[in-house]
Coordinates of C-alpha atoms and ligand atoms in Angstrom, one line a residue:
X1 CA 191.9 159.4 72.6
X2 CA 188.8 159.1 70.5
X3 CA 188.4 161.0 67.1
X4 CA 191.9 162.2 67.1
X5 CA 194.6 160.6 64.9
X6 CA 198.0 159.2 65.3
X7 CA 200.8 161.0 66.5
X8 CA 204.3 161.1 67.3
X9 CA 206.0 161.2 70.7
X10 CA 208.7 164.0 69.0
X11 CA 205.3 166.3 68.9
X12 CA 204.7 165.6 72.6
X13 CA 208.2 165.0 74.0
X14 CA 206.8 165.3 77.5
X15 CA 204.6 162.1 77.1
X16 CA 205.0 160.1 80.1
X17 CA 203.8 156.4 80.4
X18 CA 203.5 155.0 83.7
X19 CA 203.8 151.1 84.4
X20 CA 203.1 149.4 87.5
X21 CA 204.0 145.7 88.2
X22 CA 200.7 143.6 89.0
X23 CA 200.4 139.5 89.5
X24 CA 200.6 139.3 85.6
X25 CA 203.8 141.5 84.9
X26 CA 203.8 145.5 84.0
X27 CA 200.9 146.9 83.1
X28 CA 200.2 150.1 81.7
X29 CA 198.4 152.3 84.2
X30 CA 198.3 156.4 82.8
X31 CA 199.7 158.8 81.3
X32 CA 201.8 161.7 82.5
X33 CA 204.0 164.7 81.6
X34 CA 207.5 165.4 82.3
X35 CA 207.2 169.1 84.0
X36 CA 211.3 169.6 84.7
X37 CA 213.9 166.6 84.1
X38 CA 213.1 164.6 87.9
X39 CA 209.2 165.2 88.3
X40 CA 206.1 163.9 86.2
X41 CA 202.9 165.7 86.5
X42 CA 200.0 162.9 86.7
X43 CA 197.0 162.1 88.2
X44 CA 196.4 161.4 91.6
X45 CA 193.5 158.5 90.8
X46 CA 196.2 156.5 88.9
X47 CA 197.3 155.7 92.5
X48 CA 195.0 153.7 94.8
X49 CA 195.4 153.5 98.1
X50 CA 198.7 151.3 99.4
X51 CA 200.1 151.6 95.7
X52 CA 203.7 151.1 96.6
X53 CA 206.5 153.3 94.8
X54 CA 208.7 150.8 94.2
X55 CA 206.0 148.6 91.6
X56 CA 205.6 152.1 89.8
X57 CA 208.2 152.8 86.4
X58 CA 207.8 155.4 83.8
X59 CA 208.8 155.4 80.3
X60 CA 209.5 158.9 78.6
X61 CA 209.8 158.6 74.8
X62 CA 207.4 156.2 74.1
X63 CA 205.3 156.3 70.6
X64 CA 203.7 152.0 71.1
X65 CA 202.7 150.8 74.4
X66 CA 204.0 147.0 73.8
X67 CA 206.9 147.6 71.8
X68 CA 210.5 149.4 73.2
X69 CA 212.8 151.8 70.8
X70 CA 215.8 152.2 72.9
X71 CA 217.1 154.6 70.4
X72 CA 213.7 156.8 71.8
X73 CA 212.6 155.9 75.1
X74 CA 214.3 156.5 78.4
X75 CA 213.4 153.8 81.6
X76 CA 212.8 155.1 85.0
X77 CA 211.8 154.5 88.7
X78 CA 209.8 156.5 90.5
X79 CA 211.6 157.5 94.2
X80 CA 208.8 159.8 95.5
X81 CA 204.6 159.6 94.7
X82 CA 203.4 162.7 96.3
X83 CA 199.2 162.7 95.7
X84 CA 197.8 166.0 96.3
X85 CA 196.1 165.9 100.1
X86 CA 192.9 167.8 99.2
X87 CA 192.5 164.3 96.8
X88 CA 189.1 163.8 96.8
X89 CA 186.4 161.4 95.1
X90 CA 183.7 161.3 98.1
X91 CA 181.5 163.0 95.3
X92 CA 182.4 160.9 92.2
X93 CA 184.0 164.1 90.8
X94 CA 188.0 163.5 91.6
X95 CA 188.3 167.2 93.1
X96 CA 192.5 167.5 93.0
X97 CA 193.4 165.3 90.6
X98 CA 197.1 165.7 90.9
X99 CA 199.9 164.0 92.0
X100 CA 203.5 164.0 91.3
X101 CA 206.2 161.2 90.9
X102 CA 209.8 162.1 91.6
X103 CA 212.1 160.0 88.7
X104 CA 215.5 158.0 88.6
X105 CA 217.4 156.1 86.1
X106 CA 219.3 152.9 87.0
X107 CA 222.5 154.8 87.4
X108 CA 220.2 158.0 89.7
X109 CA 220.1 160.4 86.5
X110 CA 216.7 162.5 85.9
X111 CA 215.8 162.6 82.1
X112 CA 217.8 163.5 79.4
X113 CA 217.0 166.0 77.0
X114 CA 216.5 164.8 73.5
X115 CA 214.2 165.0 70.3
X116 CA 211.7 162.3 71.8
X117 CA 212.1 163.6 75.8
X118 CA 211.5 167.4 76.8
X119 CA 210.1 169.4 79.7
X120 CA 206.5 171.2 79.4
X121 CA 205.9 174.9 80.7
X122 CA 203.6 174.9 83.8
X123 CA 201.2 178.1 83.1
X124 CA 201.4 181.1 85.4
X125 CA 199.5 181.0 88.9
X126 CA 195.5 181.4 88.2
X127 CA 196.3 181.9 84.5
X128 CA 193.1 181.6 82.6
X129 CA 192.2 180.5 79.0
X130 CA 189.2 181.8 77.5
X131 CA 186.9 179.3 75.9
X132 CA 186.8 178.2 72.7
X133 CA 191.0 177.9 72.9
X134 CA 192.0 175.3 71.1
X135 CA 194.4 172.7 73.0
X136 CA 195.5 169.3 72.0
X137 CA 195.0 166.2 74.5
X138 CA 197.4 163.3 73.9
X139 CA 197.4 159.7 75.4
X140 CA 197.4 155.9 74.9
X141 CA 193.4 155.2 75.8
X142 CA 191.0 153.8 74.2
X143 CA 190.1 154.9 70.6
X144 CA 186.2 154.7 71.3
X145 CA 184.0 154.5 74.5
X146 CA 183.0 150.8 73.9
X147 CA 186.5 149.6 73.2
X148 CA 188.1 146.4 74.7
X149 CA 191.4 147.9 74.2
X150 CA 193.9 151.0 74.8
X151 CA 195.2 152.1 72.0
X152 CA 198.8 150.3 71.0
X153 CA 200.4 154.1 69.7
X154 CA 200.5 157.3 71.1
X155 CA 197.2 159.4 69.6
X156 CA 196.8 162.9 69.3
X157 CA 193.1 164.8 69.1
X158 CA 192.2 169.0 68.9
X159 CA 189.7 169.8 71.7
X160 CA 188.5 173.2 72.9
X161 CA 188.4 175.0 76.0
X162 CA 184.3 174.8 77.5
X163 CA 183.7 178.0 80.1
X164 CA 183.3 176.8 83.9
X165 CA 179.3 178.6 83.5
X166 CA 178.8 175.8 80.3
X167 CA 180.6 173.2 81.6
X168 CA 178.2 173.6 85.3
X169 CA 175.3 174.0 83.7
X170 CA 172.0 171.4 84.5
X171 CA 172.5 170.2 80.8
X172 CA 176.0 169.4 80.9
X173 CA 177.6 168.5 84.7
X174 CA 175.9 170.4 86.7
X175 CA 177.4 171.1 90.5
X176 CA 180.1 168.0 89.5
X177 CA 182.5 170.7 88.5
X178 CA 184.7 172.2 90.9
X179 CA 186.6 175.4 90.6
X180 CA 189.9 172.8 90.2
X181 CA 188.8 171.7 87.0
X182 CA 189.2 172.7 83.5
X183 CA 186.5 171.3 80.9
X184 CA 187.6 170.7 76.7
X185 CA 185.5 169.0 73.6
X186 CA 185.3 169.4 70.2
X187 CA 182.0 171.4 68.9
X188 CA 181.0 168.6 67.5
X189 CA 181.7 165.9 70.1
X190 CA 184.3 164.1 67.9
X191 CA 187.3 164.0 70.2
X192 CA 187.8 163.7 73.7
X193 CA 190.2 161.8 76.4
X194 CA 188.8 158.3 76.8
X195 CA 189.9 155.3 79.4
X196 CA 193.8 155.0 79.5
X197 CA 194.3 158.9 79.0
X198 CA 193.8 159.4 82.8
X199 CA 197.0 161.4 84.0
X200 CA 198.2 162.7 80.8
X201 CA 198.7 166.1 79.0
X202 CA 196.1 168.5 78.0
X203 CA 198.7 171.4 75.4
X204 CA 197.7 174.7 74.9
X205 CA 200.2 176.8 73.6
X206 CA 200.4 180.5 74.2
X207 CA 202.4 182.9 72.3
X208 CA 203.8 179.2 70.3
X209 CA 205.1 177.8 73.4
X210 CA 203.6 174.7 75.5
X211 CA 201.7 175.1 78.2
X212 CA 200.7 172.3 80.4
X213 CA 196.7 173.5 81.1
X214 CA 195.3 170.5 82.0
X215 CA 196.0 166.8 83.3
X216 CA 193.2 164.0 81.7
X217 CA 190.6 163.5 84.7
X218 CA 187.4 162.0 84.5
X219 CA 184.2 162.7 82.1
X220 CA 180.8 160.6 81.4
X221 CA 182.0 158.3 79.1
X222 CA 183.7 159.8 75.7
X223 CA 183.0 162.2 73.0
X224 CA 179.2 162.2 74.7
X225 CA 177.2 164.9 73.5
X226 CA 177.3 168.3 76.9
X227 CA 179.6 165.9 78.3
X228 CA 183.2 167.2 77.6
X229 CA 186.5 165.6 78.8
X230 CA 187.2 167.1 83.0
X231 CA 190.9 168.1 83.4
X232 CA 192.7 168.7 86.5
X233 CA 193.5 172.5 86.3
X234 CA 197.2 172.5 86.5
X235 CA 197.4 176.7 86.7
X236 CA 195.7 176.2 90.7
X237 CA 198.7 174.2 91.4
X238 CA 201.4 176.4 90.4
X239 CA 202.6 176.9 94.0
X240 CA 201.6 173.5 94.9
X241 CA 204.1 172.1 92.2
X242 CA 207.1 174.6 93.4
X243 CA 206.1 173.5 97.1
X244 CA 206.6 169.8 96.7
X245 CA 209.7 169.4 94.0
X246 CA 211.3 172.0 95.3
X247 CA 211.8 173.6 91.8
X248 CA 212.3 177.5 91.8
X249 CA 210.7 178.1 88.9
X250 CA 208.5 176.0 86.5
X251 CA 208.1 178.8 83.4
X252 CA 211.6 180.1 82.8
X253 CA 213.6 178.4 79.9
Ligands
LIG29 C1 188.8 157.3 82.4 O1 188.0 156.4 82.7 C2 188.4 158.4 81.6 N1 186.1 161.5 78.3 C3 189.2 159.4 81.2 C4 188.8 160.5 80.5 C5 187.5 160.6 80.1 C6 186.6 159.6 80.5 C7 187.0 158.5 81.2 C8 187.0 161.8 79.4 O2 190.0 157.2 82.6

């Protein structure tokens, strides 16, 4: 997250960070959100292709990437990866960035309800923002573009909702944008997602609750200038969502 400041996993108790094991040990690989107590919501470029399930953990809880507060955090594996099947990046623009991982503790629990670890809303089918709503994108990335590292604690940073016109005009992406994304900045290019955010939670809240609008895509770079962070646009997989966890209902509490 660049231009944003630290935060506090209590203020996004959905915060998912998702491991997988490589040559050299775990390795942080993106973020995520817990959307009911057995699924994470994440992106489906976290996964290349042949990634195998069973090298894949996910951490709920978690305010420092490389330190553990077993009083916070809860450990789990991840059963199912279900990437969405219209996936695409044949046009550099990750068109359905989704993907879902199914969750289980040692002893085959889901997540635990607690002050560090709670489920976000999924918005309605189709159900629109208009610009300039403000949202809150939340991650582990890099704290500027040019960084050599991710960023050791959970970061926090405001950005707004960008129309689809803006955000597909010549001066900003141009035909990159598909009707699956969901573009955010600051007015004054301060804040965006950066490298490391990838999979993880784009807040708005409606009517003071949490909504789940977006999942931390792609963009050129960070905090550019007519290059805002691109979100997968969680409210055009709604159904999607219900279809594959086999949830009833993803809004009631
Ligand atoms: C990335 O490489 C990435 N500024 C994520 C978000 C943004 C740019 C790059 C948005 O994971």
């Amino acid at each position: 997250v660049v231009g944003g400041a630290l935060s506090a996993v209590e203020l996004h108790p959905w915060m998912a960070a998702v491991f997988s094991w490589r040559s050299r040990g775990r390795a942080f690989t993106c973020g995520g959100s817990l959307i009911s107590p057995c699924w994470v919501l994440t992106a489906a470029h976290c996964f290349p292709d042949g990634t195998q399930t069973k090298k894949l953990s996910v951490v709920l809880g978690k305010n420092a990437i490389n330190e553990t507060d077993i009083q916070k955090e809860q450990e789990f594996s991840v059963s199912e990866l279900i990437i969405h099947e219209h996936f695409d990046n044949t046009d550099g623009n990750f068109n359905n960035d989704i993907a879902l991982l199914k969750i289980h503790s040692p002893d085959g629990r889901c997540a635990k309800e607690s002050s560090s670890v709670k489920t976000v809303c999924i918005p309605g089918p189709h159900q629109t923002l208009s610009h300039g709503t403000s949202c809150e994108v939340a991650g582990y990335g890099k704290e500027q573009e040019g960084s050599w590292y991710y960023s050791q604690y959970l970061r926090e940073a405001k950005v707004k909702v960008v129309s689809p016109d803006l955000c597909s005009s010549k001066a900003y992406y141009g035909n990159m944008i598909t009707d699956n994304m969901l573009c955010a900045a600051s007015p004054d290019w301060s804040t965006d997602a950066c490298k490391g955010d990838s999979g993880g939670p784009l807040v708005c809240r409606v009517h003071d609750r949490a909504f789940l609008f977006g999942v931390v895509s792609w963009g050129e770079g960070c905090s550019r200038e007519f290059r805002p962070g691109v979100y997968a646009k969680v409210s055009n997989y709604h159904h999607w969502i219900l279809e594959k966890t086999g949830l009833s209902s993803l809004t009631a509490h």
